mmCIF file of C-alpha atoms in Angstrom:
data_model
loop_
_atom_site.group_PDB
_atom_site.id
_atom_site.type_symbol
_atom_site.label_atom_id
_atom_site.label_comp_id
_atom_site.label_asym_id
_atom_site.label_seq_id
_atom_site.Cartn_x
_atom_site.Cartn_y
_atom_site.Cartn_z
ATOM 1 C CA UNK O 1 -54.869 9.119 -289.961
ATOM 2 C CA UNK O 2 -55.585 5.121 -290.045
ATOM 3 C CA UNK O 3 -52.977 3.168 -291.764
ATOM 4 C CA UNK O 4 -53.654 0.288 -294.064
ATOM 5 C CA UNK O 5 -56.444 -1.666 -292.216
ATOM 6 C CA UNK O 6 -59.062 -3.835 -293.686
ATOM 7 C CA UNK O 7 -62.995 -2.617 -293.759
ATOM 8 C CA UNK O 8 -64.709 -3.965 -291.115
ATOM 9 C CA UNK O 9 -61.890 -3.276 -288.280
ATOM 10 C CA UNK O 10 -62.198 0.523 -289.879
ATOM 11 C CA UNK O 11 -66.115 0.197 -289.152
ATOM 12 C CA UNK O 12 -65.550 -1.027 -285.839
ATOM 13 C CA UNK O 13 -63.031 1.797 -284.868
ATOM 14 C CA UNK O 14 -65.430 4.649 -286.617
ATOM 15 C CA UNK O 15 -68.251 3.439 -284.346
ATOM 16 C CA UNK O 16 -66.267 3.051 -281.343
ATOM 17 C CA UNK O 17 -65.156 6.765 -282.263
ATOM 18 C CA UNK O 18 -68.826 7.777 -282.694
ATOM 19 C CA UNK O 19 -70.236 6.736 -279.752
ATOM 20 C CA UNK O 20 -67.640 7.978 -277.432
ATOM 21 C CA UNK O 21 -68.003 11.580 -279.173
ATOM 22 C CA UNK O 22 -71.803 11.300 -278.482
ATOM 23 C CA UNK O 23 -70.996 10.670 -274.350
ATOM 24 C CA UNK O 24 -68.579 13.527 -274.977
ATOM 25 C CA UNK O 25 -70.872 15.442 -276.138
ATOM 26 C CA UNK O 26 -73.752 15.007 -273.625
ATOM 27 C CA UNK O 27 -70.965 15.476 -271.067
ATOM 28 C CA UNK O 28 -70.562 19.051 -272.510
ATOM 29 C CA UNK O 29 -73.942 19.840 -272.711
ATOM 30 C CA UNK O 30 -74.362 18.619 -268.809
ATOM 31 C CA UNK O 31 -71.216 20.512 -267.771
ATOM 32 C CA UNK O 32 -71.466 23.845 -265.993
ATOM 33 C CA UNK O 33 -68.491 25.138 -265.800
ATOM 34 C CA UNK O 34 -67.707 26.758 -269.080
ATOM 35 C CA UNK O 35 -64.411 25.951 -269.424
ATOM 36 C CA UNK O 36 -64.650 22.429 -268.824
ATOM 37 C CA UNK O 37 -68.073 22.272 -271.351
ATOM 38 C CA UNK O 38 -65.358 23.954 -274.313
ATOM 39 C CA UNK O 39 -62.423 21.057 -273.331
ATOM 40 C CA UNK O 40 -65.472 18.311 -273.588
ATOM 41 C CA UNK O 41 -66.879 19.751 -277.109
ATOM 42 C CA UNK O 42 -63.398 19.910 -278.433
ATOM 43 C CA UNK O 43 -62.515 15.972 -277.215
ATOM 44 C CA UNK O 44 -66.182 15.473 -278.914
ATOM 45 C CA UNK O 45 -65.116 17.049 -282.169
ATOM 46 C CA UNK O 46 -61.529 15.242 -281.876
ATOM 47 C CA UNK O 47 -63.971 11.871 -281.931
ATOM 48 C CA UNK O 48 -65.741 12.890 -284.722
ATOM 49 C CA UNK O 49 -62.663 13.607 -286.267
ATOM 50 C CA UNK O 50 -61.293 10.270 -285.586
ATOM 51 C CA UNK O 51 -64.591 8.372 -286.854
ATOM 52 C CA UNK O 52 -64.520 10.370 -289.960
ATOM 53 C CA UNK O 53 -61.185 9.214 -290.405
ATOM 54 C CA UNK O 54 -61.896 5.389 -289.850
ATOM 55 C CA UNK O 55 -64.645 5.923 -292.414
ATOM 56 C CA UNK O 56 -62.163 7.392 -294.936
ATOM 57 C CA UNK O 57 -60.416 4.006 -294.225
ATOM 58 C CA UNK O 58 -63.000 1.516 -294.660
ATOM 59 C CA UNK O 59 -64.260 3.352 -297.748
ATOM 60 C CA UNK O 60 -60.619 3.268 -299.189
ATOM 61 C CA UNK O 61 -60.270 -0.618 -298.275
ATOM 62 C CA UNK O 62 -63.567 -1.281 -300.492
ATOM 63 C CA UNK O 63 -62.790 0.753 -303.330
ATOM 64 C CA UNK O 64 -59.918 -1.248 -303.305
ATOM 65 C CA UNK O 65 -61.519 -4.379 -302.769
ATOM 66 C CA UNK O 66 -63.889 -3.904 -305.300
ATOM 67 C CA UNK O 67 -61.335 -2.562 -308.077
ATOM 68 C CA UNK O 68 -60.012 -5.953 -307.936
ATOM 69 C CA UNK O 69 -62.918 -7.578 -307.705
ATOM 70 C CA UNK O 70 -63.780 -6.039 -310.465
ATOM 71 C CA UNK O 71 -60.806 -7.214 -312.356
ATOM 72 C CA UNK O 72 -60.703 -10.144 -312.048
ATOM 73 C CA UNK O 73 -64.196 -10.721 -313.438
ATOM 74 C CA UNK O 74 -63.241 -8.214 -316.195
ATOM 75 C CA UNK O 75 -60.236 -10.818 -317.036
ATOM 76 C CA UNK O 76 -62.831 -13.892 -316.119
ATOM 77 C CA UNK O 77 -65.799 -12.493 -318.452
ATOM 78 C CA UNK O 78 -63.134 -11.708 -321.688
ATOM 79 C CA UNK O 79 -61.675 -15.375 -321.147
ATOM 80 C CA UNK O 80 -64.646 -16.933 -321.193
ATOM 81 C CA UNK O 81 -66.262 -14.684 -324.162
ATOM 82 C CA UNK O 82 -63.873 -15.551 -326.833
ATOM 83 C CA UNK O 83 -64.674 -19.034 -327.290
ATOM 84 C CA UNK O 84 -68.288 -18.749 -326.477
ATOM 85 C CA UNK O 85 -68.759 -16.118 -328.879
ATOM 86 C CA UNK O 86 -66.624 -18.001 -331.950
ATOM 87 C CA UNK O 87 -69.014 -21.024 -331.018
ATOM 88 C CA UNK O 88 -72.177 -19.116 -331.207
ATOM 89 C CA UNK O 89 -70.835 -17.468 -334.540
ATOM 90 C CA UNK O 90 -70.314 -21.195 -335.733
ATOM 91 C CA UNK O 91 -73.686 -22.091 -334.793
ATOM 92 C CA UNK O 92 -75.805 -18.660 -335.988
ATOM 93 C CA UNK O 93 -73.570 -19.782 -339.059
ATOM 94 C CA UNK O 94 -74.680 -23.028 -339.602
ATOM 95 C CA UNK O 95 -78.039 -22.495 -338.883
ATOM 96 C CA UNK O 96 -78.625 -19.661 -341.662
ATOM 97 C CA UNK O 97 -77.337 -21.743 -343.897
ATOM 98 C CA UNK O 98 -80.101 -22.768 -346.468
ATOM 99 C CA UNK O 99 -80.967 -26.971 -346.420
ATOM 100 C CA UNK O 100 -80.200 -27.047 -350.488
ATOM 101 C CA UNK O 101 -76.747 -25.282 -350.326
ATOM 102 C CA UNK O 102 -75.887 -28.396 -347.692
ATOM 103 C CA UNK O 103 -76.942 -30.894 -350.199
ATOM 104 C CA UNK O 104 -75.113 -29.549 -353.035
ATOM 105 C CA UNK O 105 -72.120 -28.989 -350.752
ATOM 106 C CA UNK O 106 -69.649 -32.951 -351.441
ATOM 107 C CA UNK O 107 -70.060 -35.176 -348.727
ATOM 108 C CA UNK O 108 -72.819 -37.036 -348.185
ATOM 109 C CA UNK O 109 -76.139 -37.259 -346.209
ATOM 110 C CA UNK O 110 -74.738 -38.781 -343.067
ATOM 111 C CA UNK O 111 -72.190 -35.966 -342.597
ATOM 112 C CA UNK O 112 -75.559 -33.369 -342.784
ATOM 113 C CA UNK O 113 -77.050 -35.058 -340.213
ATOM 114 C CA UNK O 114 -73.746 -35.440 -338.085
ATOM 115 C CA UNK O 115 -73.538 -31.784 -338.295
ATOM 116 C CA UNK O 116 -77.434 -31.432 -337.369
ATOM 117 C CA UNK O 117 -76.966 -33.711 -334.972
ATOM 118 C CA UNK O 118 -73.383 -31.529 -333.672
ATOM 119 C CA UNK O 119 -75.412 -28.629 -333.191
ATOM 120 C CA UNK O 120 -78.584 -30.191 -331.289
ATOM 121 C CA UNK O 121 -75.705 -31.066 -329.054
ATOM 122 C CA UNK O 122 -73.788 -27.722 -328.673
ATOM 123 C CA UNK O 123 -77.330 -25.930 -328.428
ATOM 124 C CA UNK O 124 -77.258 -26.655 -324.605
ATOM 125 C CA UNK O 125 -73.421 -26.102 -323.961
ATOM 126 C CA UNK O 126 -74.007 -22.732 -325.757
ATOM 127 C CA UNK O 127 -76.932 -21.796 -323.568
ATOM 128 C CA UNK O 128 -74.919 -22.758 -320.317
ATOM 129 C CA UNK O 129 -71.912 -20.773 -321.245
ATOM 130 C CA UNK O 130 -74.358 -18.001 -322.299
ATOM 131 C CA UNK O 131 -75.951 -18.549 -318.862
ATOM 132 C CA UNK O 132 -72.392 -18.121 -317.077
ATOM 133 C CA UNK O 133 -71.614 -14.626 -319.113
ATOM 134 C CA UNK O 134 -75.131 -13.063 -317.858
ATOM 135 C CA UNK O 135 -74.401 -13.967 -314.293
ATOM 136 C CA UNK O 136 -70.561 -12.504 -314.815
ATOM 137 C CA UNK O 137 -72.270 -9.674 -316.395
ATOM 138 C CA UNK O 138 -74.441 -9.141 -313.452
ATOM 139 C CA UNK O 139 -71.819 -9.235 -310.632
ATOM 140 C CA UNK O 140 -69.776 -6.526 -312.405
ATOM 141 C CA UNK O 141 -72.389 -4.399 -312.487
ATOM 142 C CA UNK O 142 -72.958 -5.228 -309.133
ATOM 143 C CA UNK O 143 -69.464 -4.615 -308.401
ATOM 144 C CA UNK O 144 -69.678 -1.353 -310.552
ATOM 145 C CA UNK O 145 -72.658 0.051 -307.960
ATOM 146 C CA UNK O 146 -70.540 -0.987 -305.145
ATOM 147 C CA UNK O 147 -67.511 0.886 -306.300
ATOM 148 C CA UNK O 148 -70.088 3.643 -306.829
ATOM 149 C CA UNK O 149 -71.242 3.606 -303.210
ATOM 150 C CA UNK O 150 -68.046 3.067 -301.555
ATOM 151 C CA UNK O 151 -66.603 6.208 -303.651
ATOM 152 C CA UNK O 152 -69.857 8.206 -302.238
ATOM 153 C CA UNK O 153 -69.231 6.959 -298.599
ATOM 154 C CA UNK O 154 -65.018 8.028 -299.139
ATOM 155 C CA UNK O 155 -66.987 11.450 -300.570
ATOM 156 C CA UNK O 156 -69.529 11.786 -297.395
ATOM 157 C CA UNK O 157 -66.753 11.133 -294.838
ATOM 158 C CA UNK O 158 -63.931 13.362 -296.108
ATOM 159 C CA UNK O 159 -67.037 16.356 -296.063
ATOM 160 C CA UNK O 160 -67.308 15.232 -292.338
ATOM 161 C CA UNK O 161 -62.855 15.173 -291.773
ATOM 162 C CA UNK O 162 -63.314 18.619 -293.128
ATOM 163 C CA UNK O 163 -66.537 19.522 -290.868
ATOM 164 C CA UNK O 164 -64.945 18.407 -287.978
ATOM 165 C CA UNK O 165 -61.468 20.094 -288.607
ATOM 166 C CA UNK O 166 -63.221 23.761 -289.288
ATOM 167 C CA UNK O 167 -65.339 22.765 -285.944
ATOM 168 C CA UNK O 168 -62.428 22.276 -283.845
ATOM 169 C CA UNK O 169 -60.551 25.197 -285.246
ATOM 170 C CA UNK O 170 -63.482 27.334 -283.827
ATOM 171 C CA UNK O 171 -63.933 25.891 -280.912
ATOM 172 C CA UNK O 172 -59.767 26.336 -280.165
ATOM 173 C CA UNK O 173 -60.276 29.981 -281.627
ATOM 174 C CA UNK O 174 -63.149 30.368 -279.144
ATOM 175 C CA UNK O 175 -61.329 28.772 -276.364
ATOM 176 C CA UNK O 176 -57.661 31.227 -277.163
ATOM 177 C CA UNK O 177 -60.015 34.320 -276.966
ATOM 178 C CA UNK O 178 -61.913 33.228 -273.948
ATOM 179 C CA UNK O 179 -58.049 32.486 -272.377
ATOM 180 C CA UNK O 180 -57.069 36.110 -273.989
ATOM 181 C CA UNK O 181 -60.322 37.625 -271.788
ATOM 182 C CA UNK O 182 -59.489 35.445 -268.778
ATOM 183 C CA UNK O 183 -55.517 36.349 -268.925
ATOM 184 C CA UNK O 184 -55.967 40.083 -269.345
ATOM 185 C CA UNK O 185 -58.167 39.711 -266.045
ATOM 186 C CA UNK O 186 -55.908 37.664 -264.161
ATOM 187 C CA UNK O 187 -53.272 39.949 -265.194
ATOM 188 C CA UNK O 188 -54.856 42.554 -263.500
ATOM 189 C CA UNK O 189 -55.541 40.676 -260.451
ATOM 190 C CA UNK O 190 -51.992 39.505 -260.424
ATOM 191 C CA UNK O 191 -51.186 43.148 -260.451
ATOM 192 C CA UNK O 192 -53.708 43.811 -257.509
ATOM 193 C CA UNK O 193 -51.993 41.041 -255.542
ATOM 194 C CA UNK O 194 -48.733 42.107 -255.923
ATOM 195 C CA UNK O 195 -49.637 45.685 -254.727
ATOM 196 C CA UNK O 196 -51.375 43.808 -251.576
ATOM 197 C CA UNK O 197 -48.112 41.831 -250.828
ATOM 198 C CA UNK O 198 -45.638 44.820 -251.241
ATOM 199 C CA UNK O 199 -48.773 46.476 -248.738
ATOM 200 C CA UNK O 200 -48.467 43.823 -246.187
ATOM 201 C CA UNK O 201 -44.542 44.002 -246.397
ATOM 202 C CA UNK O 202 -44.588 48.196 -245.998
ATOM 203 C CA UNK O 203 -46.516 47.103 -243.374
ATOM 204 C CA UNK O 204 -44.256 44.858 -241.945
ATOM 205 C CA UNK O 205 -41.483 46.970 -242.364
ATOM 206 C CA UNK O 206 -43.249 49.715 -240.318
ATOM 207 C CA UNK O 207 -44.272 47.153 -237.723
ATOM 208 C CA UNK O 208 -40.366 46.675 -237.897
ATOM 209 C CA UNK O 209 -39.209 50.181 -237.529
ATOM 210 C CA UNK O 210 -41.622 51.248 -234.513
ATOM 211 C CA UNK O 211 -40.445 47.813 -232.607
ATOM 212 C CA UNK O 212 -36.994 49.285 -233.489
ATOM 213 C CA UNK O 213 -37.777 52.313 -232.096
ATOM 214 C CA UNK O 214 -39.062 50.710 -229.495
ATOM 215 C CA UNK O 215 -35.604 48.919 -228.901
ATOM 216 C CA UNK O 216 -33.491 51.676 -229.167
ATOM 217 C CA UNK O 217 -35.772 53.756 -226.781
ATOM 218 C CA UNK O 218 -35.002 50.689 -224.444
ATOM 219 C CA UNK O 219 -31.272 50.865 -224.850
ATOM 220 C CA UNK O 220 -31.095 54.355 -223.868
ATOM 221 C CA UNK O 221 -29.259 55.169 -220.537
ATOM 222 C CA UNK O 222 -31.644 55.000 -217.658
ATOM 223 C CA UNK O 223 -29.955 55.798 -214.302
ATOM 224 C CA UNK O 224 -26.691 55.836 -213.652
ATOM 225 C CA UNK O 225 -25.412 51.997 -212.447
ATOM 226 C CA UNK O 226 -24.294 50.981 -209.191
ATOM 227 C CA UNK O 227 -20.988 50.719 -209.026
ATOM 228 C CA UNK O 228 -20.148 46.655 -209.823
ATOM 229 C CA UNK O 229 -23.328 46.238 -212.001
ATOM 230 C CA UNK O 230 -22.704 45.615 -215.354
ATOM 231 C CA UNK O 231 -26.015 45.086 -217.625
ATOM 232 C CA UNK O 232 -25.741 42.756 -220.308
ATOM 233 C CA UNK O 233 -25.160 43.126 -223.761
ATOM 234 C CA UNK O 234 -28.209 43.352 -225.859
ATOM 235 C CA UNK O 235 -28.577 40.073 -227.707
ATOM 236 C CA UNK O 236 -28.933 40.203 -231.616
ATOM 237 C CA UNK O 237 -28.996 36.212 -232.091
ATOM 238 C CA UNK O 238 -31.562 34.754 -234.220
ATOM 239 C CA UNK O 239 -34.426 33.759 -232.467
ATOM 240 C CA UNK O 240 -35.828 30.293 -232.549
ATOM 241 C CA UNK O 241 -38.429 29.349 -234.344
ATOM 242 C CA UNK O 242 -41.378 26.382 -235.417
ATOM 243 C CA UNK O 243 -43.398 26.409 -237.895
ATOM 244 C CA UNK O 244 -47.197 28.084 -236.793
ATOM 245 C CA UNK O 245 -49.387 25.153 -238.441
ATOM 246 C CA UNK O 246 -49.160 21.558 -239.511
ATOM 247 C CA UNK O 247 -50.175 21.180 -243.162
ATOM 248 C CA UNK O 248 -48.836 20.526 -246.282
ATOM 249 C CA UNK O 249 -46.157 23.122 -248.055
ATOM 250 C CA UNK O 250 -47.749 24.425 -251.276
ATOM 251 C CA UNK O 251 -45.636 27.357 -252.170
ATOM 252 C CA UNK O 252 -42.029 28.060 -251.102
ATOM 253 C CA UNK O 253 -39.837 31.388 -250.544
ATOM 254 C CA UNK O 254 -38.969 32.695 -253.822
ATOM 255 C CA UNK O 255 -41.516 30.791 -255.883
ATOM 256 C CA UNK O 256 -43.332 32.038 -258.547
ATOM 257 C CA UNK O 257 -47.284 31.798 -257.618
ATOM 258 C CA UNK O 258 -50.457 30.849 -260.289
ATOM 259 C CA UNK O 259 -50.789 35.102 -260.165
ATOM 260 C CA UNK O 260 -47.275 35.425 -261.061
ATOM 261 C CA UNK O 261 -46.573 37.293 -257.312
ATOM 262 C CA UNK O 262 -43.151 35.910 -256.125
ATOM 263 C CA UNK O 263 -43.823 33.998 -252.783
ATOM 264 C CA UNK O 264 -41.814 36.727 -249.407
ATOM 265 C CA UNK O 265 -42.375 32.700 -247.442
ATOM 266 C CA UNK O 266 -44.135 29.497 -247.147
ATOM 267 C CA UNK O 267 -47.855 28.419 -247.256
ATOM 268 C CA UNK O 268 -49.398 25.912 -245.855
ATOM 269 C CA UNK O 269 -52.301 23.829 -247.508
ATOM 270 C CA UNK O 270 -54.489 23.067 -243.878
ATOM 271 C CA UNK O 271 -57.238 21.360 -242.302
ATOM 272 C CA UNK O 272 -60.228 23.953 -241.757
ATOM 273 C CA UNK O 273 -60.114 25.522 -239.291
ATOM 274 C CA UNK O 274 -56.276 24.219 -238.170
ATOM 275 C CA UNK O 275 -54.385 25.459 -234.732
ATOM 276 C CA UNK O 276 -52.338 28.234 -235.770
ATOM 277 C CA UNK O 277 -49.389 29.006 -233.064
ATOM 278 C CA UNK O 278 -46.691 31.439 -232.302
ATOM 279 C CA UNK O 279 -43.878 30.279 -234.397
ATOM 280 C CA UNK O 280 -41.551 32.195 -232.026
ATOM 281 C CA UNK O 281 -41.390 34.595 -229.066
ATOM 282 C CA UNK O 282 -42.805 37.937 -229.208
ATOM 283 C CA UNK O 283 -44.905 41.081 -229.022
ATOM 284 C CA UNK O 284 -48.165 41.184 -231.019
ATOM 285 C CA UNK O 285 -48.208 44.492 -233.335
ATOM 286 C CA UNK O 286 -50.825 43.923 -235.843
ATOM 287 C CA UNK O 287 -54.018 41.543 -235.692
ATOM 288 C CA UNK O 288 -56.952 42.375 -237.589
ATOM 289 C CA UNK O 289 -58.198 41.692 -241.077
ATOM 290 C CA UNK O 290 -56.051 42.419 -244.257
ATOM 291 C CA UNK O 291 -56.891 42.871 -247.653
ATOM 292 C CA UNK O 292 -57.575 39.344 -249.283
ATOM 293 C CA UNK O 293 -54.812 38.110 -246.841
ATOM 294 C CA UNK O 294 -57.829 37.107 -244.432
ATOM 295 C CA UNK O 295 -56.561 37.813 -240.839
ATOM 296 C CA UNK O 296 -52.630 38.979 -240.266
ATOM 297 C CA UNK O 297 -50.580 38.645 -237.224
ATOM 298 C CA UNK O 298 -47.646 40.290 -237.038
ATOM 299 C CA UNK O 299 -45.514 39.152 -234.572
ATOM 300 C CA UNK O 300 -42.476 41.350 -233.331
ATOM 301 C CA UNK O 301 -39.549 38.994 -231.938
ATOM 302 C CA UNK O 302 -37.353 41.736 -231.438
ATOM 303 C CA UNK O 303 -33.967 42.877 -232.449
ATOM 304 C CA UNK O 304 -35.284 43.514 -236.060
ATOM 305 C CA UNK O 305 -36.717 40.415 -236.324
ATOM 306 C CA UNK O 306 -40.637 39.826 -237.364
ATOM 307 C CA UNK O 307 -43.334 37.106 -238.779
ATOM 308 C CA UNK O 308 -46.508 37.972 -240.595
ATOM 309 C CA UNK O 309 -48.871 35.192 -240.677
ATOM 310 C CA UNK O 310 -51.844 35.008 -242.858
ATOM 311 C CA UNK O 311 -54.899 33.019 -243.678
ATOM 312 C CA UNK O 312 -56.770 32.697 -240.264
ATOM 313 C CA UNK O 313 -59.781 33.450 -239.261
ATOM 314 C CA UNK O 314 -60.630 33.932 -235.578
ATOM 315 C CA UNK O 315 -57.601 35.563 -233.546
ATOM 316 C CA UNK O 316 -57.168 34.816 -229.973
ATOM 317 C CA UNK O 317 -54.626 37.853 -229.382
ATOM 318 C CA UNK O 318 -54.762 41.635 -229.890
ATOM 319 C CA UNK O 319 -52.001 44.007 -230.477
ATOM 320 C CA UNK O 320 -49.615 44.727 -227.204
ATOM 321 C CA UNK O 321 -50.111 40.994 -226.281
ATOM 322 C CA UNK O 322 -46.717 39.021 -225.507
ATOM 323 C CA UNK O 323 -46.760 35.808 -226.986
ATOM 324 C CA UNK O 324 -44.677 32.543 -226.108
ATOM 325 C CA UNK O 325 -43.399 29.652 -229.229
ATOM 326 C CA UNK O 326 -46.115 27.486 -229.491
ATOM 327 C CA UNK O 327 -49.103 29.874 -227.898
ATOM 328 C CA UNK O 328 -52.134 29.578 -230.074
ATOM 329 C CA UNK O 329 -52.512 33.028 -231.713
ATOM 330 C CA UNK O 330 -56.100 31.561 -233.435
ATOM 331 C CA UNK O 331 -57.313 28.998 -236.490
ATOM 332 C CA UNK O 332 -57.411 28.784 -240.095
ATOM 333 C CA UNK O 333 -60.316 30.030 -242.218
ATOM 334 C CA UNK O 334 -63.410 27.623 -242.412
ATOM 335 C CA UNK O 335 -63.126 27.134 -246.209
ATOM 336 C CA UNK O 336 -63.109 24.548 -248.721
ATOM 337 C CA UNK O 337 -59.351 24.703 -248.803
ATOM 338 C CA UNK O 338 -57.460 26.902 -246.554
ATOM 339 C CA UNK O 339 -54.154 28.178 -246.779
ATOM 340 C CA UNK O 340 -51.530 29.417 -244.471
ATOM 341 C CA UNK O 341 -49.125 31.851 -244.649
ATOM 342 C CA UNK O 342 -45.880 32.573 -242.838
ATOM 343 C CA UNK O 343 -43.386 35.673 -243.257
ATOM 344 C CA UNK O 344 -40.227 36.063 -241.660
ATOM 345 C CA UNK O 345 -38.132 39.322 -241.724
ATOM 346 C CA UNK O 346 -35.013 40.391 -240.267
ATOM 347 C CA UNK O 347 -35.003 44.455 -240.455
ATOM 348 C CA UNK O 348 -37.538 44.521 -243.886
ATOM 349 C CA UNK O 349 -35.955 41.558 -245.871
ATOM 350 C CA UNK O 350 -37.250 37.930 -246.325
ATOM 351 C CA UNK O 351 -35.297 35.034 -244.583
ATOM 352 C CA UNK O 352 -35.457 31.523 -245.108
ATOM 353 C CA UNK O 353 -37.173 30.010 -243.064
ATOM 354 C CA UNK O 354 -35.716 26.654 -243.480
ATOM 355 C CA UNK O 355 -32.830 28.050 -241.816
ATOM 356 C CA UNK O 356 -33.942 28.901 -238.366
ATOM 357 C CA UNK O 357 -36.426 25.567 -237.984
ATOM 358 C CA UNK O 358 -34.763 22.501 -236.045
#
């Protein structure tokens, strides 16, 4: 609410108020996004609010005004009745008093027509102050309507405070069920994504176990060795590794997405359709489209070790390829605003990827 201001700085804030809740308002009713059109009518009630409150405050400031306006003139018009009214009781005196009765009355003929004379004189002082009380008289009623009217305008613009609170309330009701509706969707989708992502990591870990299997199968004994040959050791060192894309990093391992789906890796915001490469070494296991995940590669890098990448759109590999770091496996999706995925797993569980890049 408006603190102690005068009137016309409360008029010029309640139509500064007004007008900005009329652009508000045809900014709502251009708006097509429903959402949007609700926050726009809301700010447009919030105005109306606002100038409904700066009316309130002018109103106030000349009911005030006028109240002591209005007293003063009271204590002007009583100050200035006494004596005129004891002078024009002297003089309604003194004129109904009969010629005869003066002349029997002592004194003698020069003080009668003294006092004739005194009241030819007062005559026009009597008028003037009479004069003076009928124009006092006429600017407190004056006052008295304005009082009126300022009391009706306080009146008019607490009806619109009130109009304007009981409008916002509904459109905030409106807007909480509308966010109840939208929330018990998203929900669900949030559910459906989280289903997708434990999919694509059941599918990783499968990808996984047959490339272990595939390892193992390779580590059995083959022929018997010359004597002096001694193969080497299989190597279970990390593997090196680049990130697939250059882009911007939206959403870290272990972060909490819009869906509420904790993040298995990193995404990339991209340009459309970016390079996506090989972030490491491997064998090519999956490549096709996914879900909502656009179009996976899985990449197998051996020794339990695999990335998932996500988001492209055209693929430049199919499964049973060998890939090198840095061989383009295809591009990110033509859209408004793509986004990149990248998964790294060491025998079904998420690694940092931070860790391995350098």
């Amino acid at each position: 609410m408006l603190g102690a201001v005068d009137a016309p700085r409360a008029d010029r804030i309640a139509v500064a108020a007004a007008d900005r809740a009329a652009a508000l308002e045809r900014q709502a009713d251009a708006e097509p996004d429903a959402v949007k059109r609700s926050r726009l009518r809301q700010a447009a009630v919030a105005a109306r609010i606002r100038a409904a409150q700066a009316a309130i405050a002018a109103s106030k400031a000349r009911v005030a005004l006028t109240d002591r306006r209005l007293a003063a003139e009271g204590a002007r018009l009583a100050e200035r009745q006494l004596p005129a009214a004891r002078l024009v009781a002297a003089v309604q005196a003194l004129s109904r008093r009969p010629a005869a009765l003066a002349i029997m009355q002592p004194g003698s003929t020069s003080d009668i027509v003294h006092a004739r004379a005194l009241l030819g004189t007062l005559l026009p002082v009597v008028h003037a102050r009479t004069e003076a009380l009928r124009q006092a008289l006429a600017r407190t009623r004056a006052l008295r309507a304005e009082a009126t009217e300022a009391a009706t305008a306080l009146a008019d613009a607490n009806a619109r405070l009130q109009s304007g609170r009981l409008a916002l309330a509904r459109l905030q009701a409106e807007d909480r069920a509308r966010g109840a509706a939208r929330g018990g969707v998203e929900s669900e989708q949030a559910i459906a994504l989280g289903e997708q992502a434990r999919d694509l990591a059941g599918m990783m870990a499968q990808s996984a176990a047959a490339a272990d299997v595939r390892t193992s199968l390779g580590q059995l004994d083959g022929p018997l060795p010359r004597p002096g040959d001694t193969p080497p050791a299989p190597a279970f060192t990390r593997p090196p590794y680049r990130l697939p894309v250059r882009g911007r990093i939206v959403e870290g391992l272990g972060e909490l997405s819009d869906t509420g789906v904790r993040s298995r890796g990193l995404r990339f915001a991209v340009a459309a359709g970016a390079p996506v490469i090989a972030p490491a070494a491997g064998r090519i296991v999956f490549a096709r489209r996914f879900r909502d995940y656009g179009t996976v590669v899985i990449i197998d890098h051996g020794n339990g070790w695999s990335s998932a990448l996500t988001g492209l759109d055209a693929v430049d590999v199919v499964v049973g390829d060998s890939v090198t770091m840095g061989q383009p496996l295809g591009r990110a999706a033509m859209a408004e605003a793509p986004r990149v995925g990248v998964e790294l797993r060491r025998r079904g569980l998420a690694v940092d990827l931070a860790r391995l890049i350098g």
